[in-house]
PDB file of C-alpha atoms in Angstrom:
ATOM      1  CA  UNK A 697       0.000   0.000   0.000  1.00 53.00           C
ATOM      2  CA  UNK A 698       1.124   3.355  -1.078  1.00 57.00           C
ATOM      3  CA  UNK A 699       1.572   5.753   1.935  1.00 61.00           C
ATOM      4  CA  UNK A 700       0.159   9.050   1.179  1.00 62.00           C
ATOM      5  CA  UNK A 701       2.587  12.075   2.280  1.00 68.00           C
ATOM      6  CA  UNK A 702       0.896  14.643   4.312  1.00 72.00           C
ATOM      7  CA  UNK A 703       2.050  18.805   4.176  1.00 71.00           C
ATOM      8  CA  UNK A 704       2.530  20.933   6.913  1.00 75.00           C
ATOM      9  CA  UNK A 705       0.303  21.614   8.858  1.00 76.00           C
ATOM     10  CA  UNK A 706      -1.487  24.929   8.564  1.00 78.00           C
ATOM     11  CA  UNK A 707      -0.832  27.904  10.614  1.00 88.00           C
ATOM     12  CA  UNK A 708      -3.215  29.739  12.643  1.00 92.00           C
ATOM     13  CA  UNK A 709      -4.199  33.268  11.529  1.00 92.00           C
ATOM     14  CA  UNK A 710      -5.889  35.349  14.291  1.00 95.00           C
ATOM     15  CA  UNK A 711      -7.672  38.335  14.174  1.00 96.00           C
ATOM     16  CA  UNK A 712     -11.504  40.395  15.977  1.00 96.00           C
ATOM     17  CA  UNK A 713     -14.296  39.146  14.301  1.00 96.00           C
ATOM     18  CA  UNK A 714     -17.686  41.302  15.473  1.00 95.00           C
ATOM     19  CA  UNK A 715     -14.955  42.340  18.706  1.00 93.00           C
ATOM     20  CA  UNK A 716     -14.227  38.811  19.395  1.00 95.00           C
ATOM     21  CA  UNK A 717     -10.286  36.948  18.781  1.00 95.00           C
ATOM     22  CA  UNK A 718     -10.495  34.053  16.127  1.00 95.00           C
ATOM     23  CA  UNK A 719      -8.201  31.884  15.072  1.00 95.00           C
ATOM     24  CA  UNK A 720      -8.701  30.116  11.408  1.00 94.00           C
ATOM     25  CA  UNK A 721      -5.983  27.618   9.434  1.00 94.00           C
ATOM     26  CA  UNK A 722      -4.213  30.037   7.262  1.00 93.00           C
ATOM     27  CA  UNK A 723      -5.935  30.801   3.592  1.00 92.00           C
ATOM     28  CA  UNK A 724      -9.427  30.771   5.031  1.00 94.00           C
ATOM     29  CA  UNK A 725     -11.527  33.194   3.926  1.00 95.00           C
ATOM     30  CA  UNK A 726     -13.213  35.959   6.387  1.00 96.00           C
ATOM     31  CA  UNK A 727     -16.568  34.266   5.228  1.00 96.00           C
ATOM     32  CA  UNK A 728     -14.732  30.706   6.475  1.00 95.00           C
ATOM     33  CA  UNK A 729     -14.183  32.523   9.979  1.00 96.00           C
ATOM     34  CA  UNK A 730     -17.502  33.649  10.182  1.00 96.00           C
ATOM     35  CA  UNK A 731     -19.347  29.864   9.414  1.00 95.00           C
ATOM     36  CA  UNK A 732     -16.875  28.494  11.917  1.00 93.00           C
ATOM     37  CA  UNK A 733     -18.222  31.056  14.829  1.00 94.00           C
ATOM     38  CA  UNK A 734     -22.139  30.559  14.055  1.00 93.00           C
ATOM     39  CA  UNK A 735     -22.166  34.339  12.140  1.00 94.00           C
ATOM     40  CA  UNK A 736     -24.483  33.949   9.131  1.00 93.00           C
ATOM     41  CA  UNK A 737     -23.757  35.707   6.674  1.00 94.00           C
ATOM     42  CA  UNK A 738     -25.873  35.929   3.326  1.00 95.00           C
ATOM     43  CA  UNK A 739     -24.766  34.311   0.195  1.00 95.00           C
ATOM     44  CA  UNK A 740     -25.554  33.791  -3.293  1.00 94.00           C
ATOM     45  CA  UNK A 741     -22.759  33.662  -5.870  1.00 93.00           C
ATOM     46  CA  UNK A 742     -20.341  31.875  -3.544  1.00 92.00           C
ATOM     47  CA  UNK A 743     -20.038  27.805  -3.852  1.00 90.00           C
ATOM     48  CA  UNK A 744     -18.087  25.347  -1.958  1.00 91.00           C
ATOM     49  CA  UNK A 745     -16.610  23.656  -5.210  1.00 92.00           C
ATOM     50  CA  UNK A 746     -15.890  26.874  -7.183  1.00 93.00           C
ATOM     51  CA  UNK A 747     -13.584  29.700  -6.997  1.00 92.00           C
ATOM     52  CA  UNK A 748     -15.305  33.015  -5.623  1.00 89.00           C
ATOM     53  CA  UNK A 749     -16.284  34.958  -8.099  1.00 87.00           C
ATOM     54  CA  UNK A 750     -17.440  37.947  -6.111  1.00 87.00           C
ATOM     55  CA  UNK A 751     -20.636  38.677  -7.972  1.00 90.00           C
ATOM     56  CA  UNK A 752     -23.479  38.990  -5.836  1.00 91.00           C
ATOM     57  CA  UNK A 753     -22.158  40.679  -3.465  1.00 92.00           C
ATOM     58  CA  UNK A 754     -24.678  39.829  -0.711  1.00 95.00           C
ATOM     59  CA  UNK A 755     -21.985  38.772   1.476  1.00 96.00           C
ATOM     60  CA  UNK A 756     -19.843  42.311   2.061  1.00 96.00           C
ATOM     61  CA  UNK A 757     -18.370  43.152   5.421  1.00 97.00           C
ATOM     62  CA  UNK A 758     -16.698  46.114   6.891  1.00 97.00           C
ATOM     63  CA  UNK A 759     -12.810  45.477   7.516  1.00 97.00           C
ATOM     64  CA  UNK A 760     -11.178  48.146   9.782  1.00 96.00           C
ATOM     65  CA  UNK A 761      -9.116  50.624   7.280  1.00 94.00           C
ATOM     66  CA  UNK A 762     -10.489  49.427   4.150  1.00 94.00           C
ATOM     67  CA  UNK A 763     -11.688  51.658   1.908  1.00 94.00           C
ATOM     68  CA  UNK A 764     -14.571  50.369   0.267  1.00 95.00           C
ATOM     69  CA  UNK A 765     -16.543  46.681   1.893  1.00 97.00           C
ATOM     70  CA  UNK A 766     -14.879  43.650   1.163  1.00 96.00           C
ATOM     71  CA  UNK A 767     -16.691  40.337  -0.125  1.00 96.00           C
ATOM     72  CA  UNK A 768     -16.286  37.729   2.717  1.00 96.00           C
ATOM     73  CA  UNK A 769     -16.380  34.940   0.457  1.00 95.00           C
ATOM     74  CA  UNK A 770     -13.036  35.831  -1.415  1.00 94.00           C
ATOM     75  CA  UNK A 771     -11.329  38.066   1.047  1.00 95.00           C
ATOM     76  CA  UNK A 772      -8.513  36.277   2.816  1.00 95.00           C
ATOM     77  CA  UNK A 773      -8.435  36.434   7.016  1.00 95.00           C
ATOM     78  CA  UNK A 774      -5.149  37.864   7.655  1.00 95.00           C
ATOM     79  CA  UNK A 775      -3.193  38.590  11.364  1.00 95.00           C
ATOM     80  CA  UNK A 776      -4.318  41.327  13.254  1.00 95.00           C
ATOM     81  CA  UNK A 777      -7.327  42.466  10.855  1.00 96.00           C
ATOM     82  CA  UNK A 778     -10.621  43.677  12.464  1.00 97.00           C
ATOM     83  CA  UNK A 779     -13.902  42.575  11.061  1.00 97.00           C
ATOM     84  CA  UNK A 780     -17.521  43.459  11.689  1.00 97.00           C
ATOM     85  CA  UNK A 781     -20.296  41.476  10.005  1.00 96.00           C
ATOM     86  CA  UNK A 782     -23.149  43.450  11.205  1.00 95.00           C
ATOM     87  CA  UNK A 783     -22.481  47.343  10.950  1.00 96.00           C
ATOM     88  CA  UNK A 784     -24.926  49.942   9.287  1.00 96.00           C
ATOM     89  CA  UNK A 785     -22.798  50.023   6.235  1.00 97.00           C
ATOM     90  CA  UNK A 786     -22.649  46.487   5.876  1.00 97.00           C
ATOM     91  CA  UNK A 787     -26.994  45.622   6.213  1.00 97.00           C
ATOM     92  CA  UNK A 788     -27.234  49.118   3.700  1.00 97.00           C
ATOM     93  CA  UNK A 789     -25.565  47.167   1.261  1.00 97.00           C
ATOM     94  CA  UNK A 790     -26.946  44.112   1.718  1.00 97.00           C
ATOM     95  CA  UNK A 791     -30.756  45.958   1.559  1.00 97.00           C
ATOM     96  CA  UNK A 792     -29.706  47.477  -1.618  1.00 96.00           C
ATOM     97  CA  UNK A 793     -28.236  44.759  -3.422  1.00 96.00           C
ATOM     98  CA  UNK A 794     -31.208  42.380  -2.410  1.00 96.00           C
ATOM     99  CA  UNK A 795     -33.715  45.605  -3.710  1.00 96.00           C
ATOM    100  CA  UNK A 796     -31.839  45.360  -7.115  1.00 93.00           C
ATOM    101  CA  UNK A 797     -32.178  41.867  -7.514  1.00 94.00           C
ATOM    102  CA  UNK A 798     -35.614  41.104  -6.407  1.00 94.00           C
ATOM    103  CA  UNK A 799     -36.931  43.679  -8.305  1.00 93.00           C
ATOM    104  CA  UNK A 800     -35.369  42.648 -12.051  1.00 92.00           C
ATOM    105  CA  UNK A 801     -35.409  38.930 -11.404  1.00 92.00           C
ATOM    106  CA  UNK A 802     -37.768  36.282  -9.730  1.00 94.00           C
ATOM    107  CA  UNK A 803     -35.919  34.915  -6.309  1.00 94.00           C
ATOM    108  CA  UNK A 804     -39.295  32.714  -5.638  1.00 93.00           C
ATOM    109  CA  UNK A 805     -37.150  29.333  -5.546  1.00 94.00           C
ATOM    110  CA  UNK A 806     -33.926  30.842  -4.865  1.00 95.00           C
ATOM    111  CA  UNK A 807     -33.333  29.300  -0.903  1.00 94.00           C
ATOM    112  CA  UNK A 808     -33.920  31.902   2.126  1.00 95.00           C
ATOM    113  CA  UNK A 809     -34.180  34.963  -0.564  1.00 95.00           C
ATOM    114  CA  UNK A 810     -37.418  35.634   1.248  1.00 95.00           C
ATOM    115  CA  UNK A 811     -36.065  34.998   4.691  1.00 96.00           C
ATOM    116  CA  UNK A 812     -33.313  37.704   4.031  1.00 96.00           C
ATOM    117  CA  UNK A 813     -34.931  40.322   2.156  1.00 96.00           C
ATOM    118  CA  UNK A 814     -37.299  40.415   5.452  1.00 96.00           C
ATOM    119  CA  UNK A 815     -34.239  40.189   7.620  1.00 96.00           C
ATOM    120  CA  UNK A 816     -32.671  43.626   5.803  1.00 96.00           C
ATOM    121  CA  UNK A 817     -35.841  45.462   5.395  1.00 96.00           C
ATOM    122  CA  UNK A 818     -35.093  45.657   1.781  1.00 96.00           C
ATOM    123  CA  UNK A 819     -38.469  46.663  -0.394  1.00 95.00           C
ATOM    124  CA  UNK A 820     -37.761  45.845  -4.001  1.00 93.00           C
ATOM    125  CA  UNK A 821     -41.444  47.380  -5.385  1.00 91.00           C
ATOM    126  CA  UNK A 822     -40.077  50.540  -4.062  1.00 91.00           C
ATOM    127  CA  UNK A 823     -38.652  51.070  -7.769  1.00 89.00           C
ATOM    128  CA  UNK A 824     -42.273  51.159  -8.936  1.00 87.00           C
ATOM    129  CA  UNK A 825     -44.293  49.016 -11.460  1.00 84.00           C
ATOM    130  CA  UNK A 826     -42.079  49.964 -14.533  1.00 84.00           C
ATOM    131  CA  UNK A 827     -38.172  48.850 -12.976  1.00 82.00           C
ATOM    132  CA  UNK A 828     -36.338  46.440 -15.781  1.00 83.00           C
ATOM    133  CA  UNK A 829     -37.304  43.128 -15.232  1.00 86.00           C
ATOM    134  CA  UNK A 830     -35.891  40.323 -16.960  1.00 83.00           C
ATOM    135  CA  UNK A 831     -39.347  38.743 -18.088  1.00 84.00           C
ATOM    136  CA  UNK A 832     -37.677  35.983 -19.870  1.00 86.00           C
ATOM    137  CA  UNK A 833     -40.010  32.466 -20.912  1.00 91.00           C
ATOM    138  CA  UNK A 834     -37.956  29.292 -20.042  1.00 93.00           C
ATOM    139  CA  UNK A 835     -36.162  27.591 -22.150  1.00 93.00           C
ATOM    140  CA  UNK A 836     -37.288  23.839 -23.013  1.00 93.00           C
ATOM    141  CA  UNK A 837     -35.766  22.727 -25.286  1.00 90.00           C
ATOM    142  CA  UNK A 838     -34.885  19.040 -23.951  1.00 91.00           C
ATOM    143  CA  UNK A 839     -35.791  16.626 -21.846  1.00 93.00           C
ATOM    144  CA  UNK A 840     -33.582  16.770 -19.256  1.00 95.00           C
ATOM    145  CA  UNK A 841     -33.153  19.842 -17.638  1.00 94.00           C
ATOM    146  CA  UNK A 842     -34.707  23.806 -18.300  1.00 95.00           C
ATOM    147  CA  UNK A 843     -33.231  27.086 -18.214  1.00 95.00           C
ATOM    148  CA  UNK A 844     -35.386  30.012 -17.255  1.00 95.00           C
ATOM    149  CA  UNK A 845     -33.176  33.040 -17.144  1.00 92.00           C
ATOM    150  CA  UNK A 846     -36.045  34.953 -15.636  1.00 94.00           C
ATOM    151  CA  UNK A 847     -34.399  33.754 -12.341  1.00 95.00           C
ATOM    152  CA  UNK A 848     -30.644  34.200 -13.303  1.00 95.00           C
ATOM    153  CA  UNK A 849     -28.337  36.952 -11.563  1.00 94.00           C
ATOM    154  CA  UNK A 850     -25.645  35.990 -13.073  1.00 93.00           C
ATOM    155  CA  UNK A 851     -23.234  34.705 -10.579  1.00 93.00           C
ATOM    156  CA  UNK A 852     -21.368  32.910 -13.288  1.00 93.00           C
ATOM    157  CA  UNK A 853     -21.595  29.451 -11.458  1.00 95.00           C
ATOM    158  CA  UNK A 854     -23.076  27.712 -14.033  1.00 95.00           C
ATOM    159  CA  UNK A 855     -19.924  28.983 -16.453  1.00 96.00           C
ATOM    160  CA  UNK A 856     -17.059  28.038 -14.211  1.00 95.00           C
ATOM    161  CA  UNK A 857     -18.229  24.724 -13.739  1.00 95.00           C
ATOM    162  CA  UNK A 858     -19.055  24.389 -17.223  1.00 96.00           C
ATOM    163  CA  UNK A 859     -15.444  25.599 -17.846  1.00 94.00           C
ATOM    164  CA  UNK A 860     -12.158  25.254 -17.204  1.00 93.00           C
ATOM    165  CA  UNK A 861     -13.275  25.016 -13.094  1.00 93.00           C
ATOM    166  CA  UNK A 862     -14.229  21.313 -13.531  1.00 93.00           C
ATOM    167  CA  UNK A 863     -16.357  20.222 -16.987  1.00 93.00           C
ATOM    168  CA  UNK A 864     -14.153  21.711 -18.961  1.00 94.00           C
ATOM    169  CA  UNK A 865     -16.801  21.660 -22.178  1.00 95.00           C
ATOM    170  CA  UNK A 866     -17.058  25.436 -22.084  1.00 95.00           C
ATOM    171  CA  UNK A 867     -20.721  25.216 -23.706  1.00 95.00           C
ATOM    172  CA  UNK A 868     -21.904  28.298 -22.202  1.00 95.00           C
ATOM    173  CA  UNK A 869     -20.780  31.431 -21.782  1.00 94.00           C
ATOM    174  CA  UNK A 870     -22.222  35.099 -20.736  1.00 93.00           C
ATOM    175  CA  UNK A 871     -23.286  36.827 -24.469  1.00 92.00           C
ATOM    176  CA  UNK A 872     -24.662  40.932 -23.896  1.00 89.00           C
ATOM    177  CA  UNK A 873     -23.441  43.684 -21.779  1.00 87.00           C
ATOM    178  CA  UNK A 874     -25.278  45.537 -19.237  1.00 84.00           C
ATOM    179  CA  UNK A 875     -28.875  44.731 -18.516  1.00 82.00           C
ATOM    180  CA  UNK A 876     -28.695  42.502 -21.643  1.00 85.00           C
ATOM    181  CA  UNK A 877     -26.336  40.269 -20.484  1.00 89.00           C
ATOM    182  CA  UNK A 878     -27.267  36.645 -20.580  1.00 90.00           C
ATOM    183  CA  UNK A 879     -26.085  33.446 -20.384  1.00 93.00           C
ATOM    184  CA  UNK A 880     -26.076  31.881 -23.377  1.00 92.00           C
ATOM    185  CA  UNK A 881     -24.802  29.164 -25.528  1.00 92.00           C
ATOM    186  CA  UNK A 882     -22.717  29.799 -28.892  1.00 90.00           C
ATOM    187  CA  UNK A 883     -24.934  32.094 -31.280  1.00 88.00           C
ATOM    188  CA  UNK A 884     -27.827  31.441 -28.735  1.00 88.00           C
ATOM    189  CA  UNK A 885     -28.010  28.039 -30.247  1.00 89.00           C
ATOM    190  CA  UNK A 886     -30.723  25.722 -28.902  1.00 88.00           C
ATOM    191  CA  UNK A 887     -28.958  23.370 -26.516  1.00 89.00           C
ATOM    192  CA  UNK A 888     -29.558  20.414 -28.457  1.00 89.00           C
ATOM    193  CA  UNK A 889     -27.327  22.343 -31.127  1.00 91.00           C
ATOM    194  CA  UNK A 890     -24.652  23.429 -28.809  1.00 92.00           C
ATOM    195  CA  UNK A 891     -21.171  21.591 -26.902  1.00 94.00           C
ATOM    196  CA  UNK A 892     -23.375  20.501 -24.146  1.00 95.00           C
ATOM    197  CA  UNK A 893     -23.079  17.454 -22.447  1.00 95.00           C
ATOM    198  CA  UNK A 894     -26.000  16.788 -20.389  1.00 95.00           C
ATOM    199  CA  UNK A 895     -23.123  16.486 -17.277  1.00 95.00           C
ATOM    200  CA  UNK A 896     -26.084  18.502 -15.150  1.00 94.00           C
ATOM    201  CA  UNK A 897     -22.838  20.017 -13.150  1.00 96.00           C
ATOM    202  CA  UNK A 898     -24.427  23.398 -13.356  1.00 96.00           C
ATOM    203  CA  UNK A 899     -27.670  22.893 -11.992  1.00 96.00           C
ATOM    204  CA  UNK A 900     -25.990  21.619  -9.186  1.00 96.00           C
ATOM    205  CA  UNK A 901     -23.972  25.162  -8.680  1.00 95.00           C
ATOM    206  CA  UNK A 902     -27.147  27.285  -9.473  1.00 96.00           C
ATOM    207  CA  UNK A 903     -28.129  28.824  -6.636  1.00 95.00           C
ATOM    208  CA  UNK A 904     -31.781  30.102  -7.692  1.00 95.00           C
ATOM    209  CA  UNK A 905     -33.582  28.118  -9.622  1.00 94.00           C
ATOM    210  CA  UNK A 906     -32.627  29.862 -13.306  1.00 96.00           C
ATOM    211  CA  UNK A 907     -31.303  25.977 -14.154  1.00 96.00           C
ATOM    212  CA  UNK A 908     -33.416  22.617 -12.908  1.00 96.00           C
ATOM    213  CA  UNK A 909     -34.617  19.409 -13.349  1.00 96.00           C
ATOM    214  CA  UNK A 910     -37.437  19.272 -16.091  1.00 96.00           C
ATOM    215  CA  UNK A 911     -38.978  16.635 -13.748  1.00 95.00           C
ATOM    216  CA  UNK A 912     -38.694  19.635 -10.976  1.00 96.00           C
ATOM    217  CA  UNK A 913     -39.661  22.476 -13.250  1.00 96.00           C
ATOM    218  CA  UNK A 914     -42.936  20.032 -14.856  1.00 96.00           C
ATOM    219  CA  UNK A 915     -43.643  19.051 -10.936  1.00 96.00           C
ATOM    220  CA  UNK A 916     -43.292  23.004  -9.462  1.00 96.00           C
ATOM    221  CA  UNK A 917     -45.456  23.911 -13.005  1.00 95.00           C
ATOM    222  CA  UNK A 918     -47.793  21.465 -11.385  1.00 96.00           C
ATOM    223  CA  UNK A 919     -47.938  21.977  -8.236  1.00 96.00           C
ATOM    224  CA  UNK A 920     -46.541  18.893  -6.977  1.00 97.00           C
ATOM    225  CA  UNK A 921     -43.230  19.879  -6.005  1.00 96.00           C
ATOM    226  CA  UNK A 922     -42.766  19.179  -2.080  1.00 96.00           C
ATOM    227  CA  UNK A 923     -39.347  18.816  -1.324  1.00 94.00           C
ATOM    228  CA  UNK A 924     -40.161  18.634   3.009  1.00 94.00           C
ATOM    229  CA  UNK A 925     -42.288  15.270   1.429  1.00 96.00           C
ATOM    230  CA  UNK A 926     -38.581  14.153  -0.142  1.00 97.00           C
ATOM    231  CA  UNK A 927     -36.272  11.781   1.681  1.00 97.00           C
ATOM    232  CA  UNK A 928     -32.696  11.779   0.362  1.00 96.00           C
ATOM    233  CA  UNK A 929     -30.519   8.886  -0.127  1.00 96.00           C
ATOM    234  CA  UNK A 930     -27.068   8.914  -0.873  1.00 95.00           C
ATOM    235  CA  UNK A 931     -25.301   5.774  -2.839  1.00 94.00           C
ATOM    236  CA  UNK A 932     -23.009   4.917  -5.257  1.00 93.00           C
ATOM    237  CA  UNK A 933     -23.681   5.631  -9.282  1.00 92.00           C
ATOM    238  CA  UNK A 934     -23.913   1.453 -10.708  1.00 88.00           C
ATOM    239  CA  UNK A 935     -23.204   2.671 -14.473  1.00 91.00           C
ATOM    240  CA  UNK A 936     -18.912   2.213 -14.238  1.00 89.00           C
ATOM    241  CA  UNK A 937     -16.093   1.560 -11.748  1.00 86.00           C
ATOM    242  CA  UNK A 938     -15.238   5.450 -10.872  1.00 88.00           C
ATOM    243  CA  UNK A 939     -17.207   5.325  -7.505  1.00 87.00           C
ATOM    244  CA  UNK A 940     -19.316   8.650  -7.905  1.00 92.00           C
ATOM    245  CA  UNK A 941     -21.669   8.853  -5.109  1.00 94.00           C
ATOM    246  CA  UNK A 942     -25.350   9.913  -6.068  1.00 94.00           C
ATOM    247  CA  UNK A 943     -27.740  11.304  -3.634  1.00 96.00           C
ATOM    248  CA  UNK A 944     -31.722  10.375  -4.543  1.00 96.00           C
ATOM    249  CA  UNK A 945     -34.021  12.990  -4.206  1.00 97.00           C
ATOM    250  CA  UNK A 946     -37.225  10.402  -3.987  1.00 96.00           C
ATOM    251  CA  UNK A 947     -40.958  11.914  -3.279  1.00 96.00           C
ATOM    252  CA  UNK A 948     -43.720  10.070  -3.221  1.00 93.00           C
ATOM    253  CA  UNK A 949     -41.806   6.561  -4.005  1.00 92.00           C
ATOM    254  CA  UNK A 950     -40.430   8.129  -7.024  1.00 93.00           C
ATOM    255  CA  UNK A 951     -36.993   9.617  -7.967  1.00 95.00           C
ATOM    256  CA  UNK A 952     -37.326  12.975  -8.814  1.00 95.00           C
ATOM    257  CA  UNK A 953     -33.912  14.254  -9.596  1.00 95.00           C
ATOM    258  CA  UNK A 954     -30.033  13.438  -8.185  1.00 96.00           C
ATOM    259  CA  UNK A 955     -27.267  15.390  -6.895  1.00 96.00           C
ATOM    260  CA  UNK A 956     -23.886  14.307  -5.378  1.00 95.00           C
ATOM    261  CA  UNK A 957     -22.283  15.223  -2.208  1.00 95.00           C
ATOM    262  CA  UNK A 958     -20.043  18.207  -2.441  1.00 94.00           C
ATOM    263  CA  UNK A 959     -17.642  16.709   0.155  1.00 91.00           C
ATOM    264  CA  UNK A 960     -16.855  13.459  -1.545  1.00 89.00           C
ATOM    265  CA  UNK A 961     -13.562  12.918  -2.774  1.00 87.00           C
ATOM    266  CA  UNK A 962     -14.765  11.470  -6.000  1.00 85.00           C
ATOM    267  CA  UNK A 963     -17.072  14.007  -7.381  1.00 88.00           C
ATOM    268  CA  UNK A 964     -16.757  17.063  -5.501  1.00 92.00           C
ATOM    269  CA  UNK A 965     -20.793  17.574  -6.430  1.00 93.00           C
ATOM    270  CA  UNK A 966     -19.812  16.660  -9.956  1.00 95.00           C
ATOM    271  CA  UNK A 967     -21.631  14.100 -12.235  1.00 95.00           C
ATOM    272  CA  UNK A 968     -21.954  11.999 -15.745  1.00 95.00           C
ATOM    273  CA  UNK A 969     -25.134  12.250 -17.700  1.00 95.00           C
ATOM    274  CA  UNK A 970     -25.795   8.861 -17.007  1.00 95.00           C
ATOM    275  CA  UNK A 971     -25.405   9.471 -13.074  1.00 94.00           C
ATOM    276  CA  UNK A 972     -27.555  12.552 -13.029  1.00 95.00           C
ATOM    277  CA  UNK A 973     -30.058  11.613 -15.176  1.00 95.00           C
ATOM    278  CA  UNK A 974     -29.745   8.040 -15.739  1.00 93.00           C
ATOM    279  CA  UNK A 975     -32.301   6.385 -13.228  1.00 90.00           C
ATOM    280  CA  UNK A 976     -35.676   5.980 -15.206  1.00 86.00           C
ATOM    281  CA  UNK A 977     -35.035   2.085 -14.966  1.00 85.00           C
ATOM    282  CA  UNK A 978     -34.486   2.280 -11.485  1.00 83.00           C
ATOM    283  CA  UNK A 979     -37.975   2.591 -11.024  1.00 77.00           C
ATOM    284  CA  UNK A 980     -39.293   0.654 -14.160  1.00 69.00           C
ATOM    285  CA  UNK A 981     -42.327  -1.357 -12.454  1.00 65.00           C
ATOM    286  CA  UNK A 982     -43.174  -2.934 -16.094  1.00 61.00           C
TER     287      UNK A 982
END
């Protein structure tokens, strides 16, 4: 058996987080530091499998001497640096940013939108009944999963792991500038048409809906969709030797769509075709 060498160990940074001393391995992030003590902070564009891409913005805090606010999710704890999660400054920004986004896109199935535009006070029909709105009709044009860009904010998390972060196929990329920015495939080519893959990888980064199951977005179109009626079950993909974990999403005695455990060593969250969307004869009663 091969022994497997282990690094140095890490060193401890330490510096006041909300006026309290932490201590995190060196290279955590400020938004690391804050998970670790119980501070939550709000999140959209950031992923545990992907590189920040400090997008959203949701997740600023104030950093003592710092000009402007600094993205937790990217910014790097370093000695001796003072931090505060929860100043005016910091929930102003937060209000604002959740305002802009609520109020051009539709955050109905993004997770805790609701919960934190509450939380911030933020009041996104303030910009009145005629404020940009994306007002985009999904896009079905297969039978495995939909986009429906009326709930994108373009966090780019479908692109990196579409790219060179871990798929590698580089279908999709963002096509428009400004408010007309989308994402798109080459030429807006249907996906059928396009480099896709069917890997599913970025509907398991997309952190709002914009990119789902077409047996989620035909159950939600329903009204079917129940996911506290869904028990999860995590086991290992039968289709080749590589050992990807799946996790079964079952309602109802039926599977209604797979993901894979961000923290396995094998996939990192990642998927085949076949893994994501290759269990109808799982449940083939015929």
């Amino acid at each position: 058996m091969t022994a497997i060498p282990l690094g140095p160990p890490r060193r401890l940074v330490e510096f006041t987080l909300d006026d309290a001393p932490v201590r995190v391995p060196e290279g955590d992030t400020i938004l690391d530091a804050c998970r670790a003590a119980g501070k939550d902070i709000p999140t959209l564009c950031q992923g545990d499998t992907l590189t920040p891409k400090n997008a959203c913005r949701v997740c600023v805090v104030e950093v003592e001497g710092a000009r402007t606010l600094a993205p937790a999710c990217s910014r790097r704890a370093e000695p001796g640096m003072t931090v505060r999660t929860d100043t005016e400054r910091a929930r102003h920004s937060r209000k604002v940013v959740l305002e802009l986004l609520a109020s051009s896109t539709d955050l109905s199935t993004t997770p805790r939108a609701a919960e934190w535009i509450k939380e911030y006070e933020a009041k996104p029909a303030r910009f009145g009944p005629d404020a940009a709105t994306v007002n985009e009709e999904p896009k079905v044009d297969n039978d495995l999963y939909v986009r429906d860009y009326d709930k994108c904010i373009l966090c780019y998390k479908c692109v990196d792991a579409c790219g060179e972060q871990w798929q590698n196929t580089f279908a999709i990329a963002v096509a428009g500038r400004g408010f007309d920015a989308r994402i798109s495939t080459e030429h807006d080519a249907p996906l059928t048409d396009s480099a896709c893959v069917y890997c599913g990888n970025c509907i398991e980064v997309c952190p709002t809906g914009a990119l789902s199951f077409k047996s989620e977005f035909d159950m939600r179109a329903a009204g079917t969709w129940d996911e506290s009626a869904q028990t999860e079950t995590t086991t290992v993909c039968a289709y080749c030797g590589v050992g990807c974990n799946l996790t079964l999403h079952v309602q109802e005695n039926e599977i209604v769509k797979v993901t894979s455990p961000h923290d396995n060593p094998v996939t990192h969250g990642n998927l085949c075709i076949k893994g994501r969307f290759g269990y109808q004869h799982v449940q083939n009663r015929m």
